Short mmCIF file of C-alpha atoms and ligand atoms in Angstrom, two decimals:
data_model
loop_
_atom_site.label_atom_id
_atom_site.label_comp_id
_atom_site.label_asym_id
_atom_site.label_seq_id
_atom_site.Cartn_x
_atom_site.Cartn_y
_atom_site.Cartn_z
CA UNK A 1 -0.01 0.09 0.00
CA UNK A 2 1.17 3.44 -0.71
CA UNK A 3 -0.22 6.91 0.34
CA UNK A 4 1.32 8.34 -2.89
CA UNK A 5 -1.43 9.43 -5.48
CA UNK A 6 -0.71 7.88 -8.76
CA UNK A 7 0.77 10.55 -10.86
CA UNK A 8 -1.79 9.76 -13.73
CA UNK A 9 -4.60 10.07 -11.68
CA UNK A 10 -3.65 13.58 -10.44
CA UNK A 11 -2.64 14.71 -13.84
CA UNK A 12 -5.90 13.38 -15.13
CA UNK A 13 -8.09 15.25 -12.29
CA UNK A 14 -6.09 18.40 -13.08
CA UNK A 15 -6.89 18.33 -16.72
CA UNK A 16 -10.43 17.26 -15.88
CA UNK A 17 -10.82 20.31 -13.86
CA UNK A 18 -9.47 22.57 -16.53
CA UNK A 19 -11.63 21.25 -19.24
CA UNK A 20 -14.71 21.04 -17.02
CA UNK A 21 -16.12 24.29 -15.98
CA UNK A 22 -13.75 25.67 -13.28
CA UNK A 23 -14.75 28.86 -14.76
CA UNK A 24 -18.47 30.08 -14.99
CA UNK A 25 -21.08 29.86 -12.57
CA UNK A 26 -20.85 26.34 -11.32
CA UNK A 27 -17.10 26.47 -10.25
CA UNK A 28 -15.84 30.04 -9.81
CA UNK A 29 -12.39 30.60 -8.21
CA UNK A 30 -12.24 30.28 -4.64
CA UNK A 31 -9.83 33.01 -3.80
CA UNK A 32 -7.23 32.18 -1.35
CA UNK A 33 -6.68 34.32 1.72
CA UNK A 34 -3.17 35.70 2.16
CA UNK A 35 -2.50 34.20 5.61
CA UNK A 36 -2.79 30.35 5.30
CA UNK A 37 -3.39 29.42 8.81
CA UNK A 38 -5.77 32.26 9.99
CA UNK A 39 -7.73 32.25 6.58
CA UNK A 40 -11.03 33.40 7.87
CA UNK A 41 -12.24 35.54 5.01
CA UNK A 42 -12.20 34.94 1.21
CA UNK A 43 -12.18 38.09 -0.90
CA UNK A 44 -14.31 36.56 -3.76
CA UNK A 45 -18.00 37.65 -3.54
CA UNK A 46 -20.75 35.05 -3.70
CA UNK A 47 -21.00 33.71 -7.17
CA UNK A 48 -24.65 32.45 -6.87
CA UNK A 49 -27.67 33.20 -4.58
CA UNK A 50 -27.37 29.67 -3.11
CA UNK A 51 -23.74 30.33 -2.13
CA UNK A 52 -24.89 31.84 1.16
CA UNK A 53 -22.13 32.51 3.76
CA UNK A 54 -24.29 31.61 6.60
CA UNK A 55 -23.15 31.08 10.00
CA UNK A 56 -25.69 28.46 10.65
CA UNK A 57 -24.54 26.41 11.84
CA UNK A 58 -17.12 4.92 24.50
CA UNK A 59 -14.64 4.00 22.43
CA UNK A 60 -13.92 3.13 18.90
CA UNK A 61 -13.63 -0.15 17.60
CA UNK A 62 -11.69 0.16 14.31
CA UNK A 63 -8.17 -0.38 14.23
CA UNK A 64 -7.24 3.07 13.03
CA UNK A 65 -9.10 4.71 16.07
CA UNK A 66 -7.09 6.25 18.83
CA UNK A 67 -7.75 5.71 22.65
CA UNK A 68 -8.99 8.38 24.65
CA UNK A 69 -5.98 10.59 25.68
CA UNK A 70 -3.93 9.67 22.68
CA UNK A 71 -5.31 11.82 19.95
CA UNK A 72 -3.85 14.08 17.32
CA UNK A 73 -3.83 17.84 17.23
CA UNK A 74 -6.77 20.16 17.55
CA UNK A 75 -8.95 21.03 14.69
CA UNK A 76 -7.78 24.19 12.75
CA UNK A 77 -10.40 26.61 12.17
CA UNK A 78 -10.53 27.43 8.45
CA UNK A 79 -12.62 29.56 6.10
CA UNK A 80 -16.02 28.51 5.02
CA UNK A 81 -15.46 29.71 1.42
CA UNK A 82 -18.14 30.90 -0.83
CA UNK A 83 -19.69 27.63 -1.64
CA UNK A 84 -21.60 26.43 1.76
CA UNK A 85 -25.17 25.70 1.35
CA UNK A 86 -27.12 25.37 4.87
CA UNK A 87 -29.68 22.79 4.95
CA UNK A 88 -27.96 19.72 3.42
CA UNK A 89 -29.62 16.36 3.71
CA UNK A 90 -28.99 14.06 6.39
CA UNK A 91 -26.83 11.18 4.69
CA UNK A 92 -23.58 9.41 4.90
CA UNK A 93 -23.34 8.74 1.21
CA UNK A 94 -22.88 11.90 -0.96
CA UNK A 95 -22.05 10.13 -4.45
CA UNK A 96 -23.92 8.04 -6.53
CA UNK A 97 -23.32 6.16 -9.93
CA UNK A 98 -23.25 9.61 -11.68
CA UNK A 99 -20.84 11.42 -9.56
CA UNK A 100 -17.68 12.50 -11.38
CA UNK A 101 -14.67 11.36 -9.24
CA UNK A 102 -12.70 8.32 -7.72
CA UNK A 103 -14.71 7.03 -4.73
CA UNK A 104 -13.40 7.88 -1.47
CA UNK A 105 -14.56 6.22 1.98
CA UNK A 106 -13.74 8.57 4.89
CA UNK A 107 -14.09 7.36 8.52
CA UNK A 108 -13.07 8.65 11.79
CA UNK A 109 -14.24 10.14 15.13
CA UNK A 110 -14.99 13.40 16.95
CA UNK A 111 -13.29 13.82 19.99
CA UNK A 112 -13.30 16.36 22.70
CA UNK A 113 -10.20 18.31 24.08
CA UNK A 114 -9.45 15.31 26.32
CA UNK A 115 -9.43 12.94 23.28
CA UNK A 116 -12.97 11.47 24.58
CA UNK A 117 -15.33 10.57 21.63
CA UNK A 118 -18.26 12.93 21.32
CA UNK A 119 -21.54 11.06 20.52
CA UNK A 120 -24.18 13.10 18.53
CA UNK A 121 -21.66 15.74 17.08
CA UNK A 122 -22.96 17.17 13.66
CA UNK A 123 -20.82 16.61 10.59
CA UNK A 124 -21.68 19.02 7.64
CA UNK A 125 -19.82 18.14 4.58
CA UNK A 126 -19.53 19.89 1.34
CA UNK A 127 -17.05 19.37 -1.60
CA UNK A 128 -16.41 19.71 -5.35
CA UNK A 129 -16.74 16.73 -7.59
CA UNK A 130 -13.66 15.03 -9.12
CA UNK A 131 -13.74 17.62 -11.58
CA UNK A 132 -13.61 20.47 -9.29
CA UNK A 133 -17.14 21.51 -9.72
CA UNK A 134 -19.55 22.46 -6.78
CA UNK A 135 -23.28 21.94 -7.06
CA UNK A 136 -24.29 25.50 -6.07
CA UNK A 137 -27.95 25.04 -7.02
CA UNK A 138 -28.58 21.66 -5.26
CA UNK A 139 -27.11 19.31 -2.80
CA UNK A 140 -24.88 17.16 -4.84
CA UNK A 141 -21.96 16.14 -2.59
CA UNK A 142 -23.34 18.08 0.51
CA UNK A 143 -24.68 16.23 3.45
CA UNK A 144 -24.83 16.19 7.26
CA UNK A 145 -24.70 13.41 9.66
CA UNK A 146 -24.43 12.65 13.50
CA UNK A 147 -21.54 10.86 15.35
CA UNK A 148 -22.62 7.42 16.78
CA UNK A 149 -22.33 6.50 20.57
CA UNK A 150 -18.62 6.04 20.00
CA UNK A 151 -18.20 9.10 18.32
CA UNK A 152 -17.49 7.59 14.87
CA UNK A 153 -18.70 8.86 11.52
CA UNK A 154 -18.74 7.47 8.06
CA UNK A 155 -18.71 9.43 4.70
CA UNK A 156 -18.98 7.87 1.21
CA UNK A 157 -18.01 10.35 -1.31
CA UNK A 158 -15.47 11.03 -4.12
CA UNK A 159 -11.90 12.52 -3.99
CA UNK A 160 -12.62 16.08 -4.67
CA UNK A 161 -10.87 17.66 -7.70
CA UNK A 162 -8.88 20.85 -8.18
CA UNK A 163 -10.16 24.11 -9.35
CA UNK A 164 -7.96 27.22 -9.62
CA UNK A 165 -6.01 28.27 -6.66
CA UNK A 166 -7.10 25.38 -4.44
CA UNK A 167 -5.84 21.87 -3.83
CA UNK A 168 -7.92 19.04 -3.24
CA UNK A 169 -10.18 19.54 -0.22
CA UNK A 170 -13.29 18.83 1.68
CA UNK A 171 -15.21 21.48 3.67
CA UNK A 172 -16.86 20.41 6.86
CA UNK A 173 -18.75 22.10 9.81
CA UNK A 174 -18.24 20.16 13.07
CA UNK A 175 -20.75 21.01 15.88
CA UNK A 176 -19.91 19.56 19.29
CA UNK A 177 -22.01 18.90 22.07
CA UNK A 178 -21.51 22.37 23.31
CA UNK A 179 -23.32 23.59 20.17
CA UNK A 180 -20.32 25.55 19.18
CA UNK A 181 -19.56 25.09 15.25
CA UNK A 182 -16.04 24.59 14.01
CA UNK A 183 -15.48 25.25 10.40
CA UNK A 184 -12.46 23.59 8.63
CA UNK A 185 -11.30 21.68 5.68
CA UNK A 186 -9.70 18.28 5.06
CA UNK A 187 -6.67 17.71 2.76
CA UNK A 188 -4.90 14.71 1.17
CA UNK A 189 -1.28 13.81 1.19
CA UNK A 190 1.07 13.84 -1.80
CA UNK A 191 -0.89 16.49 -3.62
CA UNK A 192 1.37 18.70 -5.33
CA UNK A 193 -0.89 21.58 -5.16
CA UNK A 194 -0.70 21.43 -1.50
CA UNK A 195 2.51 23.51 -1.48
CA UNK A 196 0.91 26.25 -3.43
CA UNK A 197 -2.53 26.63 -1.78
CA UNK A 198 -2.53 29.43 0.87
CA UNK A 199 -5.20 27.83 2.88
CA UNK A 200 -3.70 24.39 3.14
CA UNK A 201 -2.90 23.14 6.57
CA UNK A 202 -0.83 19.89 6.99
CA UNK A 203 -2.65 19.44 10.53
CA UNK A 204 -5.89 18.75 8.43
CA UNK A 205 -4.45 15.83 6.42
CA UNK A 206 -6.46 12.69 6.35
CA UNK A 207 -4.67 9.45 6.57
CA UNK A 208 -4.95 7.41 3.67
CA UNK A 209 -5.32 3.66 4.66
CA UNK A 210 -6.04 2.23 1.31
CA UNK A 211 -5.55 3.34 -2.21
CA UNK A 212 -5.82 2.22 -5.75
CA UNK A 213 -6.66 3.66 -8.96
CA UNK A 214 -10.12 3.25 -8.71
CA UNK A 215 -10.80 4.15 -4.96
CA UNK A 216 -9.39 5.40 -1.66
CA UNK A 217 -9.95 4.91 1.98
CA UNK A 218 -8.84 7.28 4.55
CA UNK A 219 -9.37 8.37 8.14
CA UNK A 220 -9.48 11.56 10.19
CA UNK A 221 -10.22 12.33 13.74
CA UNK A 222 -11.60 15.66 14.53
CA UNK A 223 -10.35 16.85 17.95
CA UNK A 224 -12.56 19.84 19.05
CA UNK A 225 -10.64 22.70 21.15
FE1 FE B 301 -13.61 24.78 -1.60
#
């Protein structure tokens, strides 16, 4: 197993992004804020009426899970960007047979600051498809879910594509038991564009557990502040 993305896949996704409407109303440029780690505002105006910048906002059993008291760094707050749509449906499967992109299964847990799993945390995911295109008129590749009693979540989606100025990323809002909403983004290792993306944070890299040309499995634990 390797975590390294096959070069042909990355190249193909980049080409697809260039060819598929990263310009125009469906996938306008998501401007990069100048300060990577404190990127709380994007300069770009909302591209569509639906791109609302709204403020709405046990123990694991799988082998990759960490035990309480032994979890990685705290979630890094990141910009919401211009493409969030509130009210996404409650579902764990964001992709279907028509979705453009390589299937991705993402698992993990939501943990509190003491690394104790948080049951009932709300995860609200949204992302571009494999060609770098957001659905800003509907809820394709958007969905909310609630963590189980052991703090776990499961997301079935696709690896997001590149679009101008941004590396591969998945947006998510995590609401803990205290009702506080934490907005961040997840990234993927060994993507060349990580180095040139001003919002990218290596603290928010998923851990790839299985990868082929046809699919990826990855994990990430959200540790709330
Ligand atoms: Fe984005």
